[in-house]
């Protein structure tokens, strides 16, 4: 499959992408994960991106496009991909359109995950992440807590609240989403690529997406 996942922070893009990739081996491409790995590794890219990310701001389009142009040409993308967290702005979507044309890649469609705002807020403030960059398991202090001593059930590393998951940064990320990313819904509607799913349960949503792919 070749799809893009759209949705607010906390809509479940990461979970849905992971489940979809397990179905047919399509790779999950998360710009957030790529950027966080670069920050941990202390690379030039990471140094440039860190400040924006900690504030809950978007990283500049030019930086993201450089990453994605390279990423889409890696051999594992040939089988298919699920983009999670990209594109995030109208300029990124426009540049992606020309990039896909240049590489002769055509998308199946764009999935828009619709989740009510109160559900999103609750999920984001209760989310915790494994601090081990190789693991990054996601927990929820209410519905899926880590070990009682605050360590990861998978790898034993401390489970933490990400710098961009403080309440202030979360509100800012949601504002940024509304201002910069929500307009992509209209963009892809015009392109005839948009498919919207009311999504509260990732597993069910994945089933619906697969049905839409088969149709
Ligand atoms: P979220 O949980 O907000 O969906 P991600 O894990 O997708 O977060 O991304 C984390 C941060 O990385 C974003 O807040 C932003 O700073 C940066 N980022 C990720 N993808 C993009 C993108 N396509 N364009 C600009 N910035 C991005
Ligand atoms: Zn872990």
Short mmCIF file of N, CA and C and ligand atoms in Angstrom, two decimals, residues 7-14 30-36 49-61 63-65 67-68 84-89 92 124 127 136 138 162 164-165 169-170 173-174 176-177 181, ligand 1:
data_model
loop_
_atom_site.label_atom_id
_atom_site.label_comp_id
_atom_site.label_asym_id
_atom_site.label_seq_id
_atom_site.Cartn_x
_atom_site.Cartn_y
_atom_site.Cartn_z
N UNK A 7 -3.94 13.42 10.61
CA UNK A 7 -4.70 13.43 11.86
C UNK A 7 -3.96 14.26 12.88
N UNK A 8 -4.70 14.78 13.84
CA UNK A 8 -4.10 15.62 14.87
C UNK A 8 -3.08 14.82 15.68
N UNK A 9 -2.18 15.51 16.40
CA UNK A 9 -1.33 14.79 17.33
C UNK A 9 -2.23 13.99 18.27
N UNK A 10 -1.90 12.75 18.54
CA UNK A 10 -2.72 11.95 19.45
C UNK A 10 -3.89 11.25 18.77
N UNK A 11 -4.03 11.42 17.46
CA UNK A 11 -5.14 10.77 16.75
C UNK A 11 -4.89 9.28 16.58
N UNK A 12 -3.65 8.86 16.77
CA UNK A 12 -3.33 7.44 16.66
C UNK A 12 -2.63 7.07 15.36
N UNK A 13 -2.03 8.07 14.70
CA UNK A 13 -1.35 7.80 13.43
C UNK A 13 -0.27 6.74 13.59
N UNK A 14 0.53 6.85 14.65
CA UNK A 14 1.63 5.91 14.85
C UNK A 14 1.14 4.48 15.02
N UNK A 30 7.84 7.59 9.64
CA UNK A 30 7.40 8.61 10.58
C UNK A 30 8.45 9.69 10.65
N UNK A 31 8.11 10.89 10.18
CA UNK A 31 9.11 11.98 10.24
C UNK A 31 9.44 12.31 11.70
N UNK A 32 8.44 12.16 12.60
CA UNK A 32 8.71 12.40 14.03
C UNK A 32 9.78 11.44 14.55
N UNK A 33 9.66 10.15 14.20
CA UNK A 33 10.66 9.16 14.65
C UNK A 33 12.03 9.44 14.04
N UNK A 34 12.04 9.79 12.76
CA UNK A 34 13.32 10.08 12.09
C UNK A 34 14.01 11.26 12.79
N UNK A 35 13.21 12.30 13.09
CA UNK A 35 13.77 13.49 13.73
C UNK A 35 14.24 13.19 15.16
N UNK A 36 13.42 12.43 15.92
CA UNK A 36 13.83 12.11 17.30
C UNK A 36 15.11 11.28 17.32
N UNK A 49 16.99 20.48 14.34
CA UNK A 49 15.57 20.23 14.58
C UNK A 49 15.14 20.36 16.04
N UNK A 50 16.07 20.13 16.98
CA UNK A 50 15.68 19.98 18.39
C UNK A 50 14.88 21.14 18.98
N UNK A 51 15.33 22.36 18.76
CA UNK A 51 14.67 23.53 19.34
C UNK A 51 13.21 23.61 18.91
N UNK A 52 12.98 23.44 17.63
CA UNK A 52 11.61 23.49 17.09
C UNK A 52 10.75 22.43 17.76
N UNK A 53 11.31 21.23 17.84
CA UNK A 53 10.54 20.10 18.36
C UNK A 53 10.17 20.29 19.83
N UNK A 54 11.14 20.73 20.65
CA UNK A 54 10.87 20.90 22.07
C UNK A 54 9.78 21.94 22.32
N UNK A 55 9.71 22.95 21.46
CA UNK A 55 8.68 23.97 21.63
C UNK A 55 7.33 23.51 21.08
N UNK A 56 7.32 22.41 20.36
CA UNK A 56 6.08 21.97 19.71
C UNK A 56 5.86 22.69 18.39
N UNK A 57 6.90 23.31 17.85
CA UNK A 57 6.82 23.96 16.54
C UNK A 57 7.18 22.98 15.44
N UNK A 58 6.78 23.30 14.22
CA UNK A 58 7.18 22.46 13.09
C UNK A 58 8.62 22.76 12.70
N UNK A 59 9.31 21.74 12.26
CA UNK A 59 10.65 21.87 11.72
C UNK A 59 10.48 22.47 10.31
N UNK A 60 11.43 23.32 9.85
CA UNK A 60 11.26 23.97 8.54
C UNK A 60 11.01 22.97 7.39
N UNK A 61 10.15 23.37 6.47
CA UNK A 61 9.77 22.52 5.33
C UNK A 61 10.99 22.02 4.55
N UNK A 63 13.98 21.34 5.45
CA UNK A 63 14.68 20.24 6.14
C UNK A 63 13.92 18.93 5.97
N UNK A 64 12.61 19.01 6.15
CA UNK A 64 11.76 17.82 6.04
C UNK A 64 11.79 17.27 4.61
N UNK A 65 11.76 18.17 3.63
CA UNK A 65 11.74 17.70 2.24
C UNK A 65 13.05 17.01 1.87
N UNK A 67 14.89 15.28 3.91
CA UNK A 67 14.81 13.95 4.53
C UNK A 67 13.93 13.03 3.68
N UNK A 68 12.77 13.53 3.29
CA UNK A 68 11.80 12.67 2.61
C UNK A 68 12.20 12.33 1.18
N UNK A 84 3.49 8.77 8.12
CA UNK A 84 2.85 9.13 9.37
C UNK A 84 3.52 10.41 9.87
N UNK A 85 2.79 11.52 9.80
CA UNK A 85 3.37 12.79 10.25
C UNK A 85 3.96 13.61 9.12
N UNK A 86 3.74 13.20 7.91
CA UNK A 86 4.21 13.92 6.73
C UNK A 86 3.22 13.67 5.60
N UNK A 87 2.85 14.66 4.80
CA UNK A 87 3.17 16.08 4.95
C UNK A 87 2.39 16.73 6.07
N UNK A 88 2.90 17.87 6.52
CA UNK A 88 2.36 18.56 7.68
C UNK A 88 1.94 19.99 7.33
N UNK A 89 2.30 20.44 6.15
CA UNK A 89 1.95 21.81 5.71
C UNK A 89 1.59 21.75 4.22
N UNK A 92 4.64 21.45 2.01
CA UNK A 92 5.15 20.06 1.98
C UNK A 92 4.30 19.19 1.06
N UNK A 124 -3.12 12.64 25.00
CA UNK A 124 -1.79 13.25 24.94
C UNK A 124 -1.22 13.52 26.32
N UNK A 127 0.04 10.25 27.96
CA UNK A 127 0.99 9.44 27.18
C UNK A 127 2.39 9.50 27.77
N UNK A 136 11.31 2.96 22.21
CA UNK A 136 10.27 3.98 22.05
C UNK A 136 8.85 3.47 22.22
N UNK A 138 5.24 3.03 23.48
CA UNK A 138 4.34 4.07 23.99
C UNK A 138 3.42 3.50 25.05
N UNK A 162 7.69 12.95 27.11
CA UNK A 162 8.52 13.65 26.12
C UNK A 162 8.50 15.16 26.37
N UNK A 164 8.01 17.44 24.40
CA UNK A 164 6.90 18.10 23.71
C UNK A 164 5.55 17.56 24.19
N UNK A 165 5.55 16.86 25.33
CA UNK A 165 4.28 16.37 25.87
C UNK A 165 3.92 16.98 27.21
N UNK A 169 3.22 22.52 25.73
CA UNK A 169 3.65 22.14 24.39
C UNK A 169 2.52 21.43 23.64
N UNK A 170 1.71 20.66 24.37
CA UNK A 170 0.61 19.94 23.73
C UNK A 170 -0.40 20.93 23.14
N UNK A 173 1.02 22.38 20.09
CA UNK A 173 1.02 21.45 18.95
C UNK A 173 -0.36 21.36 18.32
N UNK A 174 -1.40 21.40 19.16
CA UNK A 174 -2.76 21.33 18.62
C UNK A 174 -3.10 22.59 17.82
N UNK A 176 -0.90 24.45 16.29
CA UNK A 176 -0.11 24.35 15.06
C UNK A 176 -0.81 23.41 14.07
N UNK A 177 -1.35 22.31 14.59
CA UNK A 177 -2.07 21.38 13.73
C UNK A 177 -3.24 22.08 13.04
N UNK A 181 -1.72 22.17 9.49
CA UNK A 181 -1.90 20.82 8.94
C UNK A 181 -3.35 20.54 8.53
P1 LIG B 1 2.95 14.27 16.98
O1 LIG B 1 2.84 13.35 18.16
O2 LIG B 1 2.77 15.73 17.30
O3 LIG B 1 2.17 13.81 15.80
P2 LIG B 1 5.45 13.56 15.68
O4 LIG B 1 6.07 12.47 16.45
O5 LIG B 1 4.82 13.27 14.37
O6 LIG B 1 4.46 14.31 16.67
O7 LIG B 1 6.49 14.74 15.47
C1 LIG B 1 7.17 15.34 16.56
C2 LIG B 1 7.73 16.70 16.15
O8 LIG B 1 8.60 16.55 15.02
C3 LIG B 1 6.69 17.70 15.69
O9 LIG B 1 6.11 18.39 16.76
C4 LIG B 1 7.54 18.61 14.79
O10 LIG B 1 8.33 19.49 15.55
C5 LIG B 1 8.46 17.63 14.11
N1 LIG B 1 7.92 17.12 12.82
C6 LIG B 1 7.55 15.83 12.54
N2 LIG B 1 7.11 15.71 11.28
C7 LIG B 1 7.19 16.95 10.74
C8 LIG B 1 6.89 17.50 9.46
N3 LIG B 1 6.39 16.74 8.46
N4 LIG B 1 7.09 18.82 9.27
C9 LIG B 1 7.59 19.62 10.24
N5 LIG B 1 7.90 19.18 11.46
C10 LIG B 1 7.72 17.85 11.72
#
